[in-house]
Coordinates of C-alpha atoms in Angstrom, one line a residue:
M181 CA 101.1 130.9 95.3
K182 CA 98.8 129.8 92.2
T183 CA 95.5 129.4 93.1
N184 CA 93.3 129.3 90.2
K185 CA 93.9 125.7 88.6
S186 CA 93.6 124.8 92.5
I187 CA 90.1 126.0 92.1
K188 CA 88.6 125.2 89.1
I189 CA 90.1 121.3 90.2
L190 CA 87.7 122.2 93.1
L191 CA 84.8 123.2 91.3
A192 CA 85.2 120.4 88.8
A193 CA 85.2 118.1 91.4
M194 CA 81.9 119.3 92.7
L195 CA 79.8 119.4 89.8
A196 CA 81.4 115.8 89.1
A197 CA 80.4 114.3 92.2
G198 CA 77.3 115.9 91.8
M199 CA 77.7 118.4 95.2
L200 CA 76.2 121.6 93.1
T201 CA 72.2 121.7 93.6
S202 CA 70.1 124.4 91.7
C203 CA 70.9 126.6 94.6
D204 CA 74.1 126.5 93.7
D205 CA 73.9 128.3 90.4
S206 CA 74.3 131.6 91.8
F207 CA 77.7 130.5 93.4
L208 CA 78.7 129.4 90.0
D209 CA 78.0 132.7 88.7
K210 CA 79.9 134.3 91.7
Y211 CA 83.2 131.9 91.3
P212 CA 83.6 131.4 87.9
H213 CA 86.3 129.2 87.0
N214 CA 88.5 131.6 85.5
E215 CA 88.3 134.2 88.2
A216 CA 88.1 132.0 91.3
T217 CA 91.2 133.4 93.8
N218 CA 91.7 132.0 97.3
A219 CA 90.4 135.6 98.4
T220 CA 87.4 135.3 97.2
Y221 CA 87.0 131.3 97.7
W222 CA 87.5 129.9 101.1
K223 CA 84.0 131.5 103.0
T224 CA 81.4 129.0 103.3
S225 CA 81.0 125.3 104.7
D226 CA 79.9 124.4 101.3
Q227 CA 82.9 125.4 99.9
L228 CA 85.9 123.7 102.5
R229 CA 83.4 120.4 101.8
A230 CA 84.0 121.1 98.0
A231 CA 87.8 121.8 98.8
L232 CA 87.8 118.5 100.9
Y233 CA 87.2 116.3 98.4
P234 CA 90.4 116.0 96.0
C235 CA 92.5 115.7 99.1
Y236 CA 90.5 112.3 99.8
D237 CA 92.6 112.0 95.6
A238 CA 95.7 110.8 97.7
F239 CA 93.7 107.4 98.5
T240 CA 94.5 105.5 95.3
K241 CA 94.6 102.4 93.7
D242 CA 98.2 103.4 92.4
N243 CA 99.2 104.0 96.1
V244 CA 97.4 100.8 97.8
F245 CA 98.3 98.2 95.0
N246 CA 101.1 99.1 92.7
W247 CA 102.8 100.4 95.3
M248 CA 102.3 98.7 98.4
E249 CA 101.4 95.5 97.4
S250 CA 103.2 94.5 94.3
C251 CA 106.2 96.5 95.2
A252 CA 106.6 93.4 97.7
E253 CA 106.2 89.2 96.9
T254 CA 102.5 88.8 97.5
C255 CA 101.0 90.2 94.5
Q256 CA 103.4 90.0 91.4
W257 CA 103.3 92.3 88.9
G258 CA 102.6 90.5 85.6
N259 CA 105.0 92.8 83.3
T260 CA 108.8 92.1 85.0
T261 CA 110.2 94.6 82.5
Q262 CA 108.1 97.9 84.2
G263 CA 109.1 99.8 87.3
I264 CA 107.0 98.3 90.3
A265 CA 108.3 94.7 89.4
K266 CA 111.7 96.4 89.5
V267 CA 111.1 97.0 93.2
A268 CA 110.4 93.2 93.8
S269 CA 113.3 91.9 91.6
G270 CA 116.2 94.3 93.1
L271 CA 116.9 95.5 89.6
L272 CA 115.1 99.2 90.4
S273 CA 117.8 102.0 89.0
A274 CA 118.5 105.1 90.7
T275 CA 117.3 106.7 87.5
E276 CA 114.5 105.0 87.4
G277 CA 111.4 107.3 86.2
F278 CA 108.6 104.9 87.1
P279 CA 108.4 104.2 89.9
V280 CA 110.2 106.5 91.9
T281 CA 109.9 109.7 90.6
T282 CA 105.9 108.9 89.8
Y283 CA 105.5 107.9 93.2
W284 CA 107.5 110.6 94.7
S285 CA 106.0 113.0 92.6
N286 CA 102.3 112.1 93.3
C287 CA 102.3 112.0 97.2
Y288 CA 103.8 115.2 97.0
Q289 CA 101.1 116.5 94.8
S290 CA 98.6 114.8 97.1
I291 CA 100.8 116.8 100.0
Y292 CA 100.5 120.2 98.3
T293 CA 96.4 119.5 97.8
C294 CA 96.3 118.9 101.4
N295 CA 98.5 121.7 102.3
E296 CA 96.8 124.6 100.3
F297 CA 93.6 123.5 102.5
L298 CA 95.7 123.8 105.8
D299 CA 96.7 127.1 104.4
N300 CA 93.4 128.9 103.3
Y301 CA 90.6 126.8 106.0
N302 CA 90.7 129.5 108.9
K303 CA 88.8 132.2 106.4
A304 CA 86.0 130.6 106.2
E305 CA 83.7 132.4 108.7
I306 CA 82.1 129.7 109.9
P307 CA 82.4 128.2 113.6
Q308 CA 85.8 127.0 114.5
A309 CA 85.2 123.2 115.4
E310 CA 83.0 122.9 112.4
K311 CA 86.7 124.0 110.4
D312 CA 89.0 122.1 112.6
V313 CA 86.7 119.0 111.7
Y314 CA 87.8 119.2 108.1
A315 CA 91.3 119.9 108.9
G316 CA 91.5 116.7 110.9
E317 CA 90.5 114.7 107.7
V318 CA 93.1 116.6 105.7
K319 CA 95.7 116.1 108.3
T320 CA 95.0 112.5 108.6
I321 CA 95.3 112.3 104.7
R322 CA 98.3 114.5 104.6
A323 CA 100.1 111.8 107.3
Y324 CA 99.3 109.0 105.4
C325 CA 101.2 110.7 102.0
Y326 CA 103.8 110.7 104.6
F327 CA 103.8 107.7 106.1
L328 CA 104.2 106.2 102.0
L329 CA 106.8 108.8 101.6
T330 CA 109.0 107.7 105.1
T331 CA 108.3 103.7 104.3
V332 CA 110.4 103.5 101.2
W333 CA 112.8 106.8 101.3
G334 CA 113.1 107.6 105.3
D335 CA 114.3 110.9 105.0
V336 CA 112.2 113.3 103.3
P337 CA 111.4 116.7 102.9
W338 CA 108.8 117.8 105.6
V339 CA 106.6 120.3 104.1
D340 CA 104.0 121.8 106.1
H341 CA 102.5 124.9 103.9
V342 CA 102.6 125.7 100.3
I343 CA 106.1 127.0 99.1
T344 CA 107.6 129.4 97.6
A345 CA 110.1 129.1 95.2
S346 CA 112.9 130.3 97.2
E347 CA 111.6 127.7 99.9
A348 CA 111.8 124.7 97.2
Y349 CA 115.3 123.7 97.7
M350 CA 115.5 122.2 101.0
A351 CA 117.2 119.3 102.3
R352 CA 115.4 116.0 103.3
T353 CA 113.8 116.1 106.9
P354 CA 115.1 113.1 109.3
R355 CA 112.5 110.8 109.3
K356 CA 112.1 110.7 112.6
E357 CA 111.1 114.5 112.5
V358 CA 108.9 113.7 110.0
V359 CA 107.2 110.8 111.8
D360 CA 106.9 112.8 115.1
N361 CA 105.2 116.0 113.1
I362 CA 102.4 113.6 111.4
L363 CA 101.6 111.4 115.0
K364 CA 101.2 115.2 116.6
D365 CA 98.8 116.0 113.7
L366 CA 97.1 112.6 113.8
T367 CA 96.8 113.3 117.9
W368 CA 95.5 116.5 117.2
A369 CA 93.0 115.3 114.5
A370 CA 91.8 112.7 116.9
E371 CA 90.4 115.9 119.6
V372 CA 88.5 117.7 116.7
L373 CA 87.1 114.9 114.7
P374 CA 83.5 113.2 115.6
A375 CA 83.3 110.4 117.2
E376 CA 80.3 108.9 115.4
R377 CA 80.9 107.1 112.3
Q378 CA 80.2 108.9 108.9
L379 CA 77.2 107.6 107.3
G380 CA 74.9 108.6 104.6
K381 CA 76.1 111.8 103.2
D382 CA 79.4 111.9 105.2
A383 CA 80.2 107.9 104.3
G384 CA 84.0 108.1 103.4
R385 CA 84.9 110.7 105.7
I386 CA 87.6 110.1 108.7
D387 CA 86.2 110.1 112.4
R388 CA 87.8 110.0 115.2
W389 CA 88.8 106.6 115.1
G390 CA 90.3 106.7 111.8
A391 CA 92.9 109.5 112.9
L392 CA 94.0 107.1 115.7
A393 CA 93.9 104.0 113.5
M394 CA 96.6 105.7 111.3
K395 CA 98.1 107.0 114.0
A396 CA 98.2 103.4 115.4
R397 CA 99.8 101.8 111.9
I398 CA 102.3 104.8 111.5
A399 CA 103.6 104.7 115.0
L400 CA 103.9 100.8 114.2
Q401 CA 105.4 101.2 111.5
N402 CA 108.1 103.3 113.3
E403 CA 108.8 100.8 116.3
M404 CA 107.0 103.0 118.6
W405 CA 105.4 100.1 120.1
Q406 CA 103.6 101.9 123.1
V407 CA 102.8 104.7 121.2
A408 CA 100.9 101.8 118.3
A409 CA 99.6 99.9 121.2
D410 CA 97.8 102.9 123.1
A411 CA 96.2 104.1 119.9
A412 CA 95.4 100.5 118.8
K413 CA 93.5 99.9 122.0
E414 CA 91.7 102.7 122.3
I415 CA 89.7 101.8 119.1
I416 CA 89.2 98.4 119.9
D417 CA 87.6 99.1 123.5
N418 CA 86.3 102.5 122.8
G419 CA 85.2 102.9 119.3
P420 CA 82.1 102.2 117.1
Y421 CA 84.4 99.7 114.8
D422 CA 84.1 96.2 115.2
L423 CA 84.8 93.1 112.2
M424 CA 82.2 92.2 110.0
P425 CA 80.5 88.7 110.0
D426 CA 81.1 88.4 106.4
Y427 CA 84.8 88.6 105.2
S428 CA 84.1 88.6 101.7
L429 CA 81.6 91.6 102.0
C430 CA 84.8 93.6 103.1
Y431 CA 85.7 93.8 99.4
K432 CA 82.5 94.0 97.8
K433 CA 80.3 96.7 96.3
E434 CA 77.6 95.3 98.4
G435 CA 79.8 95.6 101.4
D436 CA 80.1 98.9 100.9
T437 CA 79.3 101.2 103.6
E438 CA 77.4 103.8 101.6
V439 CA 75.4 100.3 100.2
Y440 CA 75.7 98.3 103.9
P441 CA 75.8 101.1 106.3
A442 CA 76.2 98.1 108.9
N443 CA 79.4 97.6 107.7
N444 CA 81.6 99.1 110.6
E445 CA 85.0 97.6 109.8
A446 CA 86.2 99.6 107.0
M447 CA 87.5 102.4 108.8
I448 CA 89.3 104.9 106.1
Y449 CA 88.2 103.7 102.0
S450 CA 88.2 105.5 98.8
V451 CA 84.0 105.7 98.4
F452 CA 83.9 105.0 94.6
V453 CA 82.1 108.1 92.6
P454 CA 80.7 107.0 89.5
D455 CA 82.8 108.3 86.2
L456 CA 85.0 110.7 89.0
R457 CA 86.5 107.4 91.1
M458 CA 86.9 104.1 89.8
H459 CA 89.4 102.1 89.3
N460 CA 90.2 98.9 86.9
L461 CA 91.1 96.1 89.8
A462 CA 88.4 94.2 88.1
N463 CA 90.2 93.8 85.0
E464 CA 93.9 93.5 86.8
T465 CA 93.1 90.8 88.9
C466 CA 91.2 88.4 86.6
Q467 CA 90.1 88.5 83.2
P468 CA 90.5 87.3 79.4
C469 CA 93.6 89.4 78.3
D470 CA 97.4 88.7 77.8
Y471 CA 98.2 88.4 81.4
I472 CA 97.1 89.5 84.5
R473 CA 98.7 92.1 86.1
L474 CA 98.3 91.4 89.8
N475 CA 99.3 87.7 90.0
P476 CA 98.9 85.9 93.5
A477 CA 102.7 84.3 94.4
K478 CA 103.1 80.7 95.2
S479 CA 104.5 82.0 98.7
L480 CA 101.1 83.3 99.2
V481 CA 99.3 80.2 98.5
D482 CA 101.4 78.2 101.1
A483 CA 101.3 80.8 103.6
Y484 CA 97.6 79.8 104.5
L485 CA 97.4 77.2 107.5
C486 CA 95.3 74.2 107.5
T487 CA 91.6 74.2 109.1
D488 CA 93.3 72.0 111.9
G489 CA 96.0 75.3 112.5
K490 CA 98.9 73.8 111.5
P491 CA 101.3 74.5 108.1
A492 CA 100.1 72.8 104.8
V493 CA 104.4 73.1 104.0
A494 CA 106.9 74.5 105.7
G495 CA 107.4 77.0 103.3
L496 CA 109.3 80.4 104.0
E497 CA 107.6 81.0 107.4
Y498 CA 109.9 78.0 108.3
Y499 CA 112.8 77.6 105.8
H500 CA 114.6 74.6 106.1
R501 CA 113.0 74.0 109.1
T502 CA 111.8 69.9 109.4
D503 CA 110.7 69.9 113.3
V504 CA 107.6 72.2 112.7
A505 CA 104.5 69.5 112.7
L506 CA 102.9 69.6 109.2
S507 CA 99.0 69.2 108.8
D508 CA 97.8 65.5 108.0
L509 CA 94.9 67.6 106.0
Y510 CA 97.4 68.2 103.5
K511 CA 98.7 65.8 100.5
R512 CA 102.4 66.4 100.2
P513 CA 103.6 66.0 97.2
E514 CA 100.7 67.9 95.3
E515 CA 99.4 65.8 92.3
H516 CA 96.6 67.8 91.3
Y517 CA 95.7 71.7 91.2
A518 CA 93.1 71.3 93.4
D519 CA 94.7 69.7 96.3
Y520 CA 96.4 73.6 96.9
F521 CA 92.7 74.7 98.2
K522 CA 91.6 71.8 100.2
N523 CA 91.4 71.9 104.2
R524 CA 92.9 75.2 103.9
D525 CA 92.1 78.8 106.0
P526 CA 88.5 79.8 104.4
R527 CA 90.5 82.9 104.1
M528 CA 91.6 81.6 101.1
A529 CA 88.8 80.8 99.3
Y530 CA 87.8 84.7 99.7
T531 CA 91.0 85.6 98.5
L532 CA 92.2 83.6 95.6
Y533 CA 90.0 81.9 92.9
C534 CA 89.6 78.2 93.3
P535 CA 88.4 75.2 91.4
G536 CA 84.3 75.0 91.1
D537 CA 84.5 78.9 91.5
A538 CA 82.2 81.1 88.9
W539 CA 84.7 82.4 86.6
P540 CA 85.6 85.6 85.0
G541 CA 88.3 84.8 82.9
G542 CA 86.9 82.9 80.0
D543 CA 88.7 80.2 78.8
D544 CA 90.6 78.6 81.3
G545 CA 93.6 76.1 81.3
D546 CA 91.3 73.0 80.8
R547 CA 92.1 70.8 77.9
E548 CA 88.6 72.2 76.0
Y549 CA 90.9 75.3 74.0
M550 CA 89.1 78.7 73.2
K551 CA 86.7 77.3 74.9
P552 CA 85.0 79.6 77.5
N553 CA 84.5 78.4 81.3
K554 CA 81.7 79.6 83.3
I555 CA 83.4 77.9 86.3
F556 CA 87.1 77.6 86.9
N557 CA 89.0 74.5 86.7
L558 CA 92.4 75.1 85.9
P559 CA 95.6 78.1 85.5
R560 CA 96.0 79.3 82.2
F561 CA 99.2 79.6 80.6
A562 CA 99.7 82.2 77.0
T563 CA 103.1 79.2 76.7
L564 CA 100.3 76.8 76.4
Q565 CA 97.0 78.0 75.1
K566 CA 97.8 80.8 72.7
G567 CA 95.3 84.1 72.3
T568 CA 93.8 86.2 74.8
N569 CA 90.2 84.9 75.5
G570 CA 91.7 83.3 78.3
A571 CA 92.8 85.1 81.5
N572 CA 96.6 84.2 80.7
G573 CA 98.7 84.2 84.3
R574 CA 102.4 83.9 85.9
T575 CA 101.8 82.3 88.5
G576 CA 99.2 80.2 88.1
F577 CA 97.1 81.7 90.4
Y578 CA 94.0 84.7 90.7
F579 CA 93.1 87.4 93.0
K580 CA 89.3 86.3 93.7
K581 CA 89.7 90.0 96.4
Y582 CA 88.0 93.5 94.5
N583 CA 87.5 90.9 91.4
D584 CA 84.0 91.2 90.1
P585 CA 83.0 88.4 87.4
E586 CA 80.0 91.4 86.2
I587 CA 82.4 93.8 84.9
A588 CA 85.4 92.1 84.4
G589 CA 86.8 93.0 80.8
N590 CA 85.6 96.1 81.3
Y591 CA 88.1 98.9 81.5
N592 CA 88.4 100.9 84.4
M593 CA 84.4 100.0 85.4
A594 CA 85.2 98.7 89.0
H595 CA 82.4 100.3 91.5
N596 CA 83.6 99.2 94.8
N597 CA 85.4 100.9 97.4
I598 CA 88.9 100.8 98.3
N599 CA 90.1 99.7 101.8
I600 CA 92.7 102.0 103.3
L601 CA 92.8 100.5 106.7
R602 CA 89.9 98.4 108.4
Y603 CA 89.4 97.5 111.9
S604 CA 91.0 93.8 111.2
E605 CA 94.4 95.7 111.0
V606 CA 93.9 97.5 114.1
L607 CA 93.7 94.2 116.2
L608 CA 97.3 93.2 114.4
I609 CA 98.6 96.2 115.3
Y610 CA 97.8 95.7 118.7
A611 CA 98.9 92.4 118.8
E612 CA 102.3 93.2 117.0
A613 CA 102.8 95.8 119.5
M614 CA 102.3 94.3 122.3
L615 CA 104.4 91.4 121.2
N616 CA 107.3 93.7 120.5
L617 CA 106.7 95.4 124.2
Q618 CA 106.4 92.1 125.9
G619 CA 109.8 90.6 124.8
G620 CA 108.3 88.7 122.3
T621 CA 105.6 86.9 123.7
L622 CA 101.5 87.5 124.1
T623 CA 99.4 85.7 126.6
Q624 CA 96.6 83.6 125.3
E625 CA 93.9 86.3 126.6
Q626 CA 95.8 88.5 124.3
I627 CA 95.7 86.3 121.7
D628 CA 91.7 85.7 122.0
Y629 CA 91.5 89.9 122.5
T630 CA 93.1 89.9 118.5
I631 CA 94.3 87.7 116.3
N632 CA 91.4 84.8 117.5
K633 CA 88.2 87.8 116.7
L634 CA 89.3 87.5 113.0
R635 CA 89.9 83.3 113.3
K636 CA 86.4 83.4 114.5
R637 CA 85.3 85.2 112.0
V638 CA 85.6 83.1 109.3
G639 CA 85.2 79.9 111.4
M640 CA 89.5 79.2 111.2
H641 CA 90.8 76.7 114.2
E642 CA 91.9 79.2 117.1
M643 CA 95.2 80.4 117.9
K644 CA 96.7 78.4 121.2
L645 CA 99.8 79.0 122.7
D646 CA 100.1 75.7 124.2
E647 CA 99.4 73.9 120.4
L648 CA 101.9 76.4 119.2
A649 CA 104.7 75.0 121.4
Q650 CA 103.3 71.3 120.7
W651 CA 103.7 71.8 116.9
H652 CA 107.4 73.8 117.3
M653 CA 105.6 77.1 115.8
D654 CA 107.2 80.1 116.7
L655 CA 104.3 82.9 117.6
T656 CA 106.2 86.3 115.9
T657 CA 105.8 84.0 112.8
E658 CA 102.6 82.8 113.4
L659 CA 101.4 86.6 113.8
R660 CA 103.3 87.5 110.7
R661 CA 101.3 85.1 108.8
E662 CA 98.2 86.4 110.6
R663 CA 98.7 89.7 109.2
R664 CA 99.1 88.2 105.4
V665 CA 96.6 86.5 105.5
E666 CA 94.0 88.8 106.4
L667 CA 95.7 91.5 104.8
T668 CA 96.3 90.6 101.6
L669 CA 95.8 93.2 99.1
D670 CA 95.1 96.2 102.0
G671 CA 98.2 98.1 101.1
M672 CA 100.4 96.9 104.2
R673 CA 102.6 93.9 102.5
Y674 CA 105.5 95.9 101.3
P675 CA 105.6 98.4 104.8
D676 CA 105.4 94.8 106.6
I677 CA 108.6 93.4 104.7
L678 CA 110.4 96.3 105.1
R679 CA 109.3 96.4 109.0
W680 CA 109.9 92.9 109.7
H681 CA 113.6 93.2 107.9
E682 CA 112.3 90.3 105.9
G683 CA 113.8 91.5 102.6
E684 CA 116.4 89.0 101.7
L685 CA 113.9 86.0 102.6
R686 CA 111.0 87.1 100.5
M687 CA 112.2 89.6 98.6
G688 CA 114.4 89.0 94.8
R689 CA 113.0 85.1 94.8
A690 CA 112.3 83.7 91.4
I691 CA 108.1 84.0 90.6
T692 CA 106.9 80.5 90.2
G693 CA 103.7 78.8 90.5
P694 CA 102.3 75.1 91.0
S695 CA 104.8 72.1 91.0
A696 CA 106.0 70.7 87.8
Q697 CA 104.6 67.5 89.1
V698 CA 101.1 69.7 88.6
C699 CA 101.2 71.2 85.9
I700 CA 102.5 68.0 83.9
N701 CA 99.8 66.0 85.7
D702 CA 96.6 68.9 85.0
L703 CA 98.3 70.8 82.0
G704 CA 100.1 68.7 80.2
A705 CA 103.3 70.3 80.6
N706 CA 105.3 72.5 82.5
P707 CA 104.7 76.0 80.8
Y708 CA 108.2 77.2 81.3
A709 CA 109.9 74.0 80.7
D710 CA 113.4 75.8 79.7
N711 CA 113.5 77.7 83.1
G712 CA 113.0 74.5 85.6
V713 CA 112.2 74.0 88.9
D714 CA 112.9 76.1 92.2
E715 CA 114.3 74.3 95.1
F716 CA 110.8 73.6 96.1
G717 CA 109.8 71.8 93.0
D718 CA 107.8 74.8 91.7
I719 CA 107.6 75.9 88.2
I720 CA 109.6 79.2 87.8
F721 CA 108.8 82.3 85.6
E722 CA 111.7 84.3 86.1
K723 CA 115.0 83.7 87.5
S724 CA 116.3 84.4 90.5
K725 CA 120.4 84.7 90.8
A726 CA 119.9 81.1 92.9
E727 CA 118.6 79.9 89.4
G728 CA 121.1 81.5 87.1
G729 CA 118.6 84.6 86.4
S730 CA 119.0 88.2 87.9
R731 CA 116.3 88.7 91.0
T732 CA 118.3 89.5 94.3
F733 CA 117.7 91.8 97.3
D734 CA 120.7 94.1 98.4
P735 CA 120.2 94.6 101.7
A736 CA 122.9 97.0 101.9
K737 CA 120.6 99.3 99.7
N738 CA 116.9 98.0 98.9
Y739 CA 115.5 98.5 102.1
L740 CA 115.2 102.0 101.0
W741 CA 114.4 103.5 97.2
P742 CA 116.6 105.7 95.5
V743 CA 115.8 109.7 96.1
P744 CA 114.4 110.5 92.4
Y745 CA 117.1 111.4 90.0
A746 CA 115.2 114.3 88.4
E747 CA 114.3 115.7 91.8
R748 CA 118.0 115.5 92.5
L749 CA 119.3 117.6 89.2
K750 CA 117.1 120.3 90.7
N751 CA 117.5 120.0 94.2
P752 CA 121.2 118.4 95.1
A753 CA 120.3 119.4 98.6
L754 CA 118.1 116.2 99.1
G755 CA 121.1 113.8 98.4
Q756 CA 120.8 110.1 98.3
N757 CA 120.3 107.1 100.1
P758 CA 122.9 104.6 100.7
G759 CA 124.4 102.2 97.8
W760 CA 122.7 104.1 95.5
G761 CA 125.8 106.1 94.1
Q762 CA 125.5 109.8 93.6

């Protein structure tokens, strides 16, 4: 199959990444861009290393944030008319090009890149063990792509080599078969990859423990509890990974592994490369603009416990429950915006901009209109303050993770790594897997082994079984809360919602902000007065069916996406998922 285009990409990537030194000039002369072929390329370790880098491009900002976060409800996409927002609202159509066709195509393009490597790597004239290390990394990356595909489409074509035209019109492979294949790949990868953390010039490359962590994540998503638990426990008991003392460093440049080698929490991550692999998160989370693209949901704000371990509000975690003990440390009902942030789980202040924080958003929502603020006090809504000299939000809350005040406003210049999988997720995978293996319970020792490590790290009240019982709090609910709070913006919220079958509870609800009373007290008005308030008294940006709007979630079809219309036109054998029509 075609190879010239791929080799050009590989060589361009080598040049852009600065991988070619003076001794490589002859290499370029020998393999010019317009003549390189598979017959001449796959020979040396340097060539395999160069071919490896484009495979890592599967770890994109788009996959982690736009797809796996913004398609859920924790991170609301700012433009409600775009396809990403339509997923969370239940308004996606079977013929949607973006994101349906786009993400399907992007994943299979990444799989093609991986398959081309795997089809050719054994041609290299180097020791087999060295070749297998490269292949183990690529199989782990390919597994991630299939994790994305199977999570939202279920059955998808299993393609494990560069296919010919005659092979292209295949039917979809059952999800279980695809998952079995990638778990087998990951088991092999964990056997051949190095057990040492990859640092220095190899920072960002996947090791044995990264392959095992991906295996644990995929097994958990597919309710293979024992497989997930075993892989996670192997990492916890025998791996070189742990929690960094400073939670906030996980999302800052100064915490990136290549800058701070002591970061032994980031297990798989997308390495920042100047002018080659960058992203726009500093802008999309908070900067002066028409509207923030990534908006924290009010339900996320409600989810943070108080510092005593009790809920601030019942929220959706204990929806319509009146028996749960709420914290005396929280003011209910809230009168001012700052009330939301008092006496809460410290991870709230690491994740969201809080009153008193240094501010990259220009003019905030205080009464001094058109005057930039260095310190954040109040949210800014375009309906109340015209112009783009401030960070206009949809929900009234702003993400601090991945935001850097020094570069907010500079398009696509974010210079920190993107987490794909952190050690903290491994702890939570083990806890959830054991919870399911043990009929919905954990021992206090297991909680201390997992969840309480996360809480101790930030100085949060530890989880205690006797207190949960005393406060009428549910262990499964609290484990799910812990995942949401700890892993916000780690690219797992949408898979979690689907795995837990919480679509009806979480998705298709109104997009809301602070309470109407808070807005009136602090901003002088409800910025969305015409939309009224939801059942909790919070202002509504976009209504759900409960308020007479259109946002909804249909469990008969919305747990899977429609197979892309464009792909079905080319290949009718793909069929369609239930509820989406033909």
